[in-house]
Coordinates of C-alpha atoms in Angstrom, one line a residue:
M1 CA 10.9 76.4 23.4
R2 CA 10.0 75.4 27.0
T3 CA 12.5 73.6 29.2
T4 CA 10.2 72.3 31.9
T5 CA 10.0 68.5 32.4
N6 CA 6.3 67.9 33.0
R7 CA 4.7 68.0 29.5
G8 CA 2.5 64.9 29.6
L9 CA 4.9 62.0 29.9
Q10 CA 4.8 60.4 33.4
P11 CA 7.8 61.7 35.5
N12 CA 9.9 59.7 37.9
V13 CA 9.1 56.3 36.5
L14 CA 12.7 55.1 35.9
G15 CA 15.4 54.9 38.5
T16 CA 19.2 54.7 38.1
F17 CA 19.3 50.9 37.7
D18 CA 16.4 50.9 35.3
T19 CA 18.1 53.5 33.1
I20 CA 21.4 51.6 33.0
V21 CA 19.5 48.5 31.9
M22 CA 17.9 50.6 29.1
A23 CA 21.3 51.9 28.0
V24 CA 22.7 48.4 27.8
A25 CA 19.6 47.0 26.1
G26 CA 19.6 50.0 23.7
S27 CA 23.1 48.9 22.4
A28 CA 21.7 45.4 22.1
P29 CA 24.9 43.4 22.7
A30 CA 23.8 40.0 21.4
Y31 CA 21.9 41.4 18.4
S32 CA 24.7 43.8 17.5
L33 CA 27.2 40.9 17.6
A34 CA 25.0 38.6 15.6
A35 CA 23.9 41.1 12.9
T36 CA 27.2 43.0 12.5
T37 CA 30.2 40.7 13.3
A38 CA 30.3 39.2 9.8
V39 CA 29.7 42.7 8.2
L40 CA 32.6 44.1 10.3
F41 CA 34.8 41.2 9.4
G42 CA 34.1 41.7 5.7
A43 CA 35.1 45.4 6.0
V44 CA 38.2 45.1 8.2
G45 CA 39.1 41.4 8.6
L46 CA 40.7 40.6 11.9
A47 CA 40.9 44.3 12.9
G48 CA 37.4 44.1 14.4
P49 CA 38.7 44.6 17.9
A50 CA 40.7 47.6 16.8
A51 CA 37.6 49.2 15.1
L52 CA 35.5 48.7 18.2
L53 CA 38.3 50.2 20.4
Y54 CA 39.1 53.2 18.3
C55 CA 35.4 54.0 17.9
A56 CA 34.7 53.6 21.6
I57 CA 37.2 56.4 22.5
P58 CA 35.4 59.1 20.5
M59 CA 32.0 57.6 21.3
L60 CA 32.7 58.3 25.0
G61 CA 33.2 61.9 24.0
I62 CA 29.7 61.9 22.6
V63 CA 28.4 60.3 25.8
L64 CA 30.0 63.1 27.8
A65 CA 28.4 65.6 25.4
Y66 CA 25.0 64.1 26.0
A67 CA 25.5 64.0 29.7
R68 CA 26.4 67.6 29.9
L69 CA 23.6 68.8 27.6
G70 CA 21.1 66.7 29.6
R71 CA 22.1 68.6 32.7
I72 CA 20.9 71.9 31.2
D73 CA 18.0 70.8 29.1
V74 CA 15.8 67.9 30.1
N75 CA 14.0 67.1 26.8
A76 CA 12.5 63.9 25.3
G77 CA 13.9 65.1 22.0
A78 CA 17.4 65.2 23.3
G79 CA 19.7 66.1 20.3
Y80 CA 16.8 67.6 18.4
S81 CA 16.4 70.2 21.1
W82 CA 20.1 70.7 22.0
V83 CA 21.3 71.2 18.5
G84 CA 18.4 73.4 17.6
R85 CA 19.1 75.7 20.6
T86 CA 22.9 75.9 20.2
L87 CA 23.7 75.6 16.5
H88 CA 20.7 76.2 14.3
P89 CA 17.0 75.0 14.4
F90 CA 17.4 73.6 10.9
L91 CA 20.3 71.4 12.1
G92 CA 18.4 70.5 15.2
F93 CA 15.4 69.3 13.2
L94 CA 17.6 67.3 10.9
S95 CA 19.4 65.8 13.9
G96 CA 16.0 64.6 15.3
W97 CA 14.9 63.5 11.9
A98 CA 18.1 61.4 11.4
L99 CA 17.3 59.5 14.7
V100 CA 13.7 59.0 13.6
F101 CA 14.6 57.7 10.2
A102 CA 17.4 55.5 11.5
A103 CA 15.2 54.0 14.1
T104 CA 12.4 53.3 11.7
V105 CA 14.7 51.6 9.3
F106 CA 16.0 49.6 12.3
M107 CA 12.5 48.3 12.9
V108 CA 13.0 46.1 9.9
A109 CA 16.8 45.6 10.4
G110 CA 16.0 44.4 13.9
S111 CA 12.8 42.5 13.4
L112 CA 14.1 40.4 10.4
P113 CA 16.8 38.7 12.5
A114 CA 14.2 38.1 15.2
G115 CA 12.0 36.3 12.6
T116 CA 14.9 34.3 11.3
L117 CA 16.1 33.3 14.7
T118 CA 12.6 32.3 15.8
L119 CA 12.2 30.1 12.6
S120 CA 15.7 28.6 13.1
L121 CA 14.6 27.4 16.6
I122 CA 11.6 25.7 15.1
S123 CA 13.1 24.4 11.9
P124 CA 16.4 25.5 10.4
G125 CA 15.1 25.2 6.8
L126 CA 12.4 27.8 7.4
A127 CA 14.9 30.5 8.3
D128 CA 16.0 30.9 4.7
S129 CA 12.6 32.4 3.6
T130 CA 12.8 36.2 3.7
P131 CA 9.0 36.6 3.4
L132 CA 8.4 34.2 6.3
A133 CA 11.1 35.9 8.4
A134 CA 9.6 39.3 7.7
A135 CA 6.1 38.0 8.8
V136 CA 7.4 36.5 12.1
G137 CA 9.6 39.6 12.7
A138 CA 6.6 41.8 12.2
G139 CA 4.8 39.8 14.9
W140 CA 7.6 40.4 17.4
F141 CA 7.6 44.1 16.4
L142 CA 3.9 44.4 17.0
M143 CA 4.2 42.8 20.4
M144 CA 6.9 45.3 21.5
L145 CA 4.7 48.1 20.0
L146 CA 1.9 47.1 22.4
V147 CA 4.4 46.9 25.4
V148 CA 5.7 50.4 24.6
L149 CA 2.1 51.7 24.3
G150 CA 1.3 50.2 27.7
G151 CA 3.6 52.7 29.5
A152 CA 7.0 53.1 30.9
R153 CA 6.4 50.9 33.9
L154 CA 5.4 47.9 31.8
T155 CA 8.2 48.6 29.4
V156 CA 10.9 48.6 32.1
R157 CA 9.6 45.4 33.7
A158 CA 9.7 43.6 30.3
Q159 CA 13.2 45.0 29.7
L160 CA 14.5 43.8 33.0
V161 CA 13.5 40.2 32.3
M162 CA 14.7 40.1 28.7
S163 CA 18.0 41.8 29.3
G164 CA 18.7 39.9 32.5
V165 CA 18.4 36.5 30.8
E166 CA 20.5 37.8 27.8
M167 CA 23.3 39.0 30.1
L168 CA 23.5 35.8 32.0
I169 CA 23.9 33.8 28.8
L170 CA 26.5 36.1 27.3
L171 CA 28.6 36.3 30.4
G172 CA 28.5 32.5 30.7
F173 CA 29.8 32.2 27.1
V174 CA 32.5 34.7 27.7
L175 CA 33.9 32.5 30.5
A176 CA 33.4 29.4 28.4
A177 CA 35.3 30.9 25.5
V178 CA 38.2 31.8 27.7
A179 CA 38.4 28.2 29.0
H180 CA 37.9 26.7 25.5
R181 CA 41.0 24.9 24.1
G182 CA 40.2 24.7 20.4
R183 CA 41.2 27.5 18.1
A184 CA 41.3 28.4 14.4
T185 CA 43.7 31.3 14.8
A186 CA 46.2 32.2 17.5
F187 CA 45.4 35.3 19.5
D188 CA 47.3 38.4 18.3
W189 CA 47.6 41.8 20.0
S190 CA 47.9 43.4 16.6
W191 CA 44.1 42.9 16.3
F192 CA 43.9 46.0 18.5
A193 CA 46.4 48.0 16.4
L194 CA 46.1 50.1 13.2
D195 CA 48.2 47.7 11.1
H196 CA 45.3 45.7 9.7
F197 CA 43.5 48.7 8.2
H198 CA 44.2 49.2 4.5
G199 CA 44.0 53.0 4.4
P200 CA 41.6 55.7 5.7
D201 CA 38.6 54.4 3.8
T202 CA 38.9 50.9 5.4
F203 CA 39.2 52.5 8.8
A204 CA 36.2 54.8 8.2
A205 CA 34.1 51.8 7.1
G206 CA 35.0 49.9 10.2
A207 CA 34.3 53.0 12.4
L208 CA 30.9 53.4 10.8
I209 CA 30.0 49.8 11.5
A210 CA 31.4 50.0 15.0
A211 CA 29.2 53.1 15.6
F212 CA 26.2 50.9 14.8
Y213 CA 27.4 48.4 17.5
Y214 CA 27.2 51.1 20.2
W215 CA 24.2 53.0 19.0
G216 CA 21.2 53.0 21.3
W217 CA 22.7 54.0 24.6
D218 CA 21.3 57.5 24.1
V219 CA 17.8 56.2 24.8
T220 CA 18.5 57.3 28.3
S221 CA 18.4 61.0 27.1
N222 CA 15.1 60.4 25.3
L223 CA 13.7 59.0 28.5
S224 CA 14.9 61.9 30.6
E225 CA 11.5 63.4 31.2
E226 CA 10.4 60.0 32.7
T227 CA 13.5 59.5 34.9
R228 CA 14.2 60.4 38.5
D229 CA 17.0 63.0 38.9
S230 CA 17.5 62.8 35.2
R231 CA 20.0 65.6 35.0
R232 CA 22.5 63.2 36.6
T233 CA 21.0 59.8 36.0
A234 CA 20.8 59.8 32.1
G235 CA 24.5 60.7 31.7
L236 CA 25.7 58.1 34.4
A237 CA 23.6 55.4 32.8
A238 CA 24.9 56.1 29.3
L239 CA 28.5 56.0 30.6
V240 CA 28.1 52.7 32.4
G241 CA 26.1 51.2 29.6
V242 CA 28.7 52.0 26.9
G243 CA 31.6 50.8 29.1
F244 CA 29.8 47.5 29.8
V245 CA 28.9 46.7 26.2
F246 CA 32.4 47.7 25.0
L247 CA 33.9 44.9 27.1
L248 CA 31.3 42.4 25.8
F249 CA 31.8 43.4 22.2
E250 CA 35.6 43.1 22.5
A251 CA 35.4 39.7 24.3
F252 CA 33.1 38.2 21.7
T253 CA 34.9 39.7 18.7
V254 CA 38.2 38.3 19.9
A255 CA 36.5 34.9 20.5
V256 CA 35.2 34.9 16.9
N257 CA 38.6 35.7 15.6
V258 CA 40.2 32.9 17.6
L259 CA 37.7 30.1 17.4
L260 CA 36.3 30.6 13.9
S261 CA 38.0 30.6 10.5
A262 CA 37.5 33.4 8.0
E263 CA 35.4 31.1 5.8
E264 CA 33.2 30.1 8.7
I265 CA 32.6 33.8 9.6
R266 CA 31.7 34.8 6.1
A267 CA 29.4 31.7 5.6
A268 CA 27.7 32.2 8.9
G269 CA 26.7 35.8 8.3
P270 CA 24.1 36.9 10.8
N271 CA 24.2 33.4 12.3
V272 CA 27.8 33.8 13.5
L273 CA 26.9 33.7 17.2
A274 CA 25.1 30.4 16.7
V275 CA 28.2 29.0 15.0
L276 CA 30.4 30.3 17.8
G277 CA 28.1 28.8 20.4
Q278 CA 28.2 25.5 18.7
E279 CA 32.0 25.6 18.6
I280 CA 32.1 26.4 22.4
W281 CA 29.4 24.0 23.5
P282 CA 28.4 21.5 20.7
G283 CA 24.7 20.6 20.6
V284 CA 23.4 23.2 23.1
G285 CA 25.6 26.3 22.8
G286 CA 24.3 27.3 19.4
K287 CA 20.7 27.3 20.5
L288 CA 21.5 29.1 23.8
L289 CA 23.2 32.0 21.9
V290 CA 20.4 32.1 19.4
A291 CA 18.0 32.5 22.3
A292 CA 20.2 35.3 23.7
V293 CA 20.2 37.0 20.3
L294 CA 16.5 36.7 20.0
L295 CA 16.0 38.2 23.5
S296 CA 18.5 41.0 22.6
T297 CA 16.7 41.7 19.3
V298 CA 13.3 42.0 20.9
A299 CA 14.7 44.1 23.8
T300 CA 16.4 46.6 21.5
L301 CA 13.2 46.8 19.4
E302 CA 11.6 48.1 22.6
T303 CA 14.3 50.6 23.4
T304 CA 14.4 51.9 19.8
L305 CA 10.7 52.3 19.8
L306 CA 11.1 54.3 23.0
Q307 CA 13.7 56.5 21.3
V308 CA 11.7 57.2 18.1
T309 CA 8.3 57.7 19.7
R310 CA 9.8 60.1 22.3
S311 CA 11.6 62.0 19.6
L312 CA 8.4 62.3 17.5
F313 CA 6.5 63.3 20.7
A314 CA 8.9 66.2 21.2
M315 CA 8.7 67.2 17.5
G316 CA 4.9 67.1 17.6
R317 CA 4.8 69.1 20.8
D318 CA 7.0 71.8 19.2
R319 CA 4.9 71.6 16.1
T320 CA 7.8 70.9 13.8
L321 CA 5.8 67.8 12.8
P322 CA 2.0 67.3 13.0
A323 CA 0.9 68.3 16.5
A324 CA -1.0 65.1 17.0
L325 CA 2.3 63.3 17.5
G326 CA 2.6 65.2 20.8
L327 CA -0.6 63.8 22.2
V328 CA -0.3 61.6 25.3
H329 CA -2.7 58.7 26.2
R330 CA -4.6 59.7 29.4
R331 CA -4.3 56.3 31.0
W332 CA -0.9 55.0 29.9
N333 CA 1.0 58.4 29.7
T334 CA 2.5 57.4 26.4
P335 CA 2.6 59.3 23.0
W336 CA 0.1 56.9 21.4
V337 CA -0.2 58.7 18.1
A338 CA 3.6 58.6 17.6
V339 CA 3.5 54.9 18.5
A340 CA 0.8 54.3 15.9
A341 CA 2.7 56.3 13.3
V342 CA 5.9 54.4 13.7
G343 CA 4.0 51.1 13.6
G344 CA 2.3 52.0 10.4
A345 CA 5.6 53.1 8.7
A346 CA 7.4 50.0 9.8
L347 CA 4.8 47.7 8.6
L348 CA 5.0 49.2 5.1
M349 CA 8.8 48.6 5.2
F350 CA 8.2 45.0 6.3
A351 CA 6.2 44.5 3.1
A352 CA 9.0 45.9 1.1
A353 CA 11.6 43.7 2.9
A354 CA 9.5 40.6 2.2
A355 CA 9.8 41.2 -1.5
A356 CA 13.5 42.1 -1.3
G357 CA 16.6 39.9 -1.4
S358 CA 18.3 37.9 1.3
V359 CA 18.2 38.8 5.0
Q360 CA 22.0 39.2 5.0
R361 CA 22.0 41.7 2.1
I362 CA 19.2 43.7 3.7
L363 CA 21.0 43.8 7.0
S364 CA 24.3 44.9 5.4
D365 CA 22.8 47.9 3.6
A366 CA 20.6 48.8 6.6
V367 CA 23.5 48.8 9.0
A368 CA 25.6 51.0 6.7
A369 CA 22.7 53.4 6.1
I370 CA 21.9 53.6 9.8
G371 CA 25.6 54.2 10.5
L372 CA 25.5 57.3 8.4
Q373 CA 22.5 58.7 10.3
I374 CA 24.1 57.9 13.6
A375 CA 27.4 59.6 12.7
F376 CA 25.5 62.7 11.5
Y377 CA 23.4 63.3 14.6
Y378 CA 26.1 62.2 17.1
G379 CA 28.6 64.6 15.5
L380 CA 26.2 67.5 15.8
A381 CA 25.5 66.8 19.4
G382 CA 29.2 66.9 20.2
I383 CA 29.5 70.4 18.7
A384 CA 26.3 71.5 20.5
A385 CA 27.8 70.6 23.9
I386 CA 30.9 72.7 23.2
V387 CA 28.9 75.7 22.1
A388 CA 26.6 75.4 25.1
Y389 CA 29.5 75.3 27.6
K390 CA 31.8 77.6 25.7
S391 CA 31.9 80.3 28.4
V392 CA 33.1 77.9 31.1
L393 CA 35.5 75.6 29.2
F394 CA 38.6 77.3 30.3
R395 CA 37.7 77.6 34.0
S396 CA 39.3 74.3 34.9
V397 CA 41.1 71.3 33.4
P398 CA 38.1 68.9 33.8
N399 CA 35.8 71.4 32.0
F400 CA 38.3 71.8 29.1
V401 CA 38.9 68.0 28.7
L402 CA 35.5 66.6 29.5
G403 CA 33.4 69.5 28.1
G404 CA 35.6 70.6 25.2
L405 CA 38.4 68.4 23.9
W406 CA 36.8 65.0 24.2
P407 CA 33.4 65.9 22.8
L408 CA 35.3 67.7 20.0
L409 CA 37.3 64.5 19.3
G410 CA 34.1 62.5 19.2
S411 CA 32.3 65.0 16.9
A412 CA 35.2 65.3 14.5
F413 CA 35.6 61.5 14.4
M414 CA 31.9 60.9 13.6
L415 CA 31.6 63.6 10.9
W416 CA 34.9 62.4 9.3
A417 CA 33.6 58.8 9.3
F418 CA 30.3 60.1 7.7
A419 CA 32.1 61.9 4.9
E420 CA 34.8 59.3 4.3
S421 CA 32.4 56.4 4.1
L422 CA 30.3 57.9 1.3
S423 CA 32.7 56.7 -1.3
T424 CA 33.0 53.2 0.0
L425 CA 29.4 52.2 0.8
S426 CA 27.1 50.5 -1.7
A427 CA 24.8 52.7 -3.7
T428 CA 21.8 51.3 -1.8
A429 CA 23.2 52.2 1.6
V430 CA 24.1 55.7 0.5
T431 CA 20.7 56.2 -1.1
I432 CA 19.0 55.1 2.1
G433 CA 21.3 57.1 4.3
L434 CA 21.5 60.4 2.5
G435 CA 18.0 60.1 0.9
G436 CA 16.6 59.7 4.4
L437 CA 18.2 62.9 5.6
L438 CA 17.1 64.8 2.5
L439 CA 13.6 63.6 3.0
G440 CA 13.5 65.5 6.3
V441 CA 13.9 68.8 4.4
V442 CA 10.3 68.6 3.3
P443 CA 8.6 68.8 6.8
L444 CA 11.4 71.1 7.9
L445 CA 10.4 73.8 5.3
V446 CA 6.6 73.2 5.7
Y447 CA 6.6 73.7 9.5
W448 CA 9.2 76.5 9.4
R449 CA 6.8 78.4 7.0
K450 CA 4.0 77.7 9.5
G451 CA 5.9 79.6 12.2
S452 CA 6.7 77.0 14.8
D453 CA 8.3 78.5 17.9
Y454 CA 11.0 75.9 17.6
Y455 CA 12.5 78.0 14.9
R456 CA 12.8 81.0 17.3
P457 CA 14.6 79.2 20.1
A458 CA 15.8 80.5 23.4
R459 CA 19.6 80.0 23.2
L460 CA 20.9 77.2 25.4
D461 CA 23.7 78.5 27.6
A462 CA 25.2 76.4 30.4
V463 CA 25.8 79.2 32.9
R464 CA 22.3 80.6 32.7
A465 CA 20.7 77.1 32.7
L466 CA 22.6 75.8 35.7
E467 CA 22.1 78.9 37.7
A468 CA 18.4 78.8 37.0
A469 CA 18.3 75.1 38.0
A470 CA 20.2 75.8 41.2
G471 CA 17.8 78.6 42.0
S472 CA 14.7 76.5 41.6
A473 CA 16.1 73.3 43.3
P474 CA 14.9 72.5 46.9
A475 CA 17.4 73.3 49.6
T476 CA 17.8 69.8 51.0
R477 CA 21.4 70.3 52.0
P478 CA 24.0 73.0 52.1
R479 CA 26.0 73.6 49.0
T480 CA 29.7 73.4 49.3
G481 CA 32.8 73.2 47.0
A482 CA 34.2 75.4 44.3
R483 CA 32.1 77.2 41.8
D484 CA 33.4 75.2 38.9
K485 CA 32.0 72.0 40.3
N486 CA 28.7 73.0 38.9
Y487 CA 30.0 72.9 35.3
A488 CA 32.1 69.8 35.3
T489 CA 30.6 66.4 34.4
D490 CA 30.2 65.1 38.0
F491 CA 28.4 61.8 37.6

């Protein structure tokens, strides 16, 4: 497997600020809150803030793992490459497949709310029609597909506009919620404690849902081949992005607990932010937050498309999937075959969703299934970082904590949540989640038999990789400091 960065995608398109915006948009603050708050409340009740907090701590361990791995292997496939080169190529392929499958399912889970929200702005009565919501959502999806096909520059410009307006609305409502005098429930610090969880299974269910909230920040790693100074930038952007959305998630979850009753939350379902906005600012607030959710949904469709198409591009390039997926458009420098493949698969799923039940039921099962996939490939990435840096973990305290202990905590937490949730999720969610993983075994065996070089990897070792990078870097300034500084996560 090669480790050079120039393989067809356009390099140096994204700067640090652009990448931070992508990380925030990838987690989709407004969409995640709208689509998942009622689901989280149904699983853990008032302990939503605690679930988000206790998932954020190990999630930061996974962020650190991604940052460290990205320093020694710049690859659009991210975890697909890292896990394959440290643990085993089979696990690496399944890690990449899990992202691809989760992202494709999300095309529907993300687009359906976009269709519902668009219809609710036109006429609230239309929003109850699942086929109509699927049709409008498919329209939004196709629009983002064309933007992503147009190249990274066009994509980041569209993202700056959508995410900028979304953040202004959300931050304005955070301040308005603090100043609001009405309340359904008194604020209670126990919402951040473990007291509200009824056993490990409830905690695991909440953790899996919380993982879905944060999911998407790792788009920075999939964009590494198109980012300036990506060995540093991707990890920094992910860290800043997760920290920012964590504060937003906590603020809005607490506001929902305080300002809305349990009955209102359950009845609102995916419209919970609209109900919250109406409570804070009657007449206008609901529509403003609906607009924020719509922008967030469309923005995260774009970042998710970037993730899945870059992952497919890397897999096609390595010939672990059809080689055509690794083709890049000559003018736009985008993996156009991968974009078209994702578009076709998602449209088939839209047709299935149109014939299915309510939007809320589809979202609930999709969120849980995607959560299983996320926990699986994040958990493997945490272990991969430890293996890659094993020879330097005990050289300093920062190396041990940031490169070993914290990623290990994150990985153990994700894999525990994966295993523990299997007995609590609906049969549909488990079938989609595990069935999607097992489906990946078919192309794995086919392309392994064909002899792809991916299955004979050069082992990923931090010492050799960093020394090679240091030897090839331009001498722009003298190097100073202790040797171990090269191995710590110095954002």
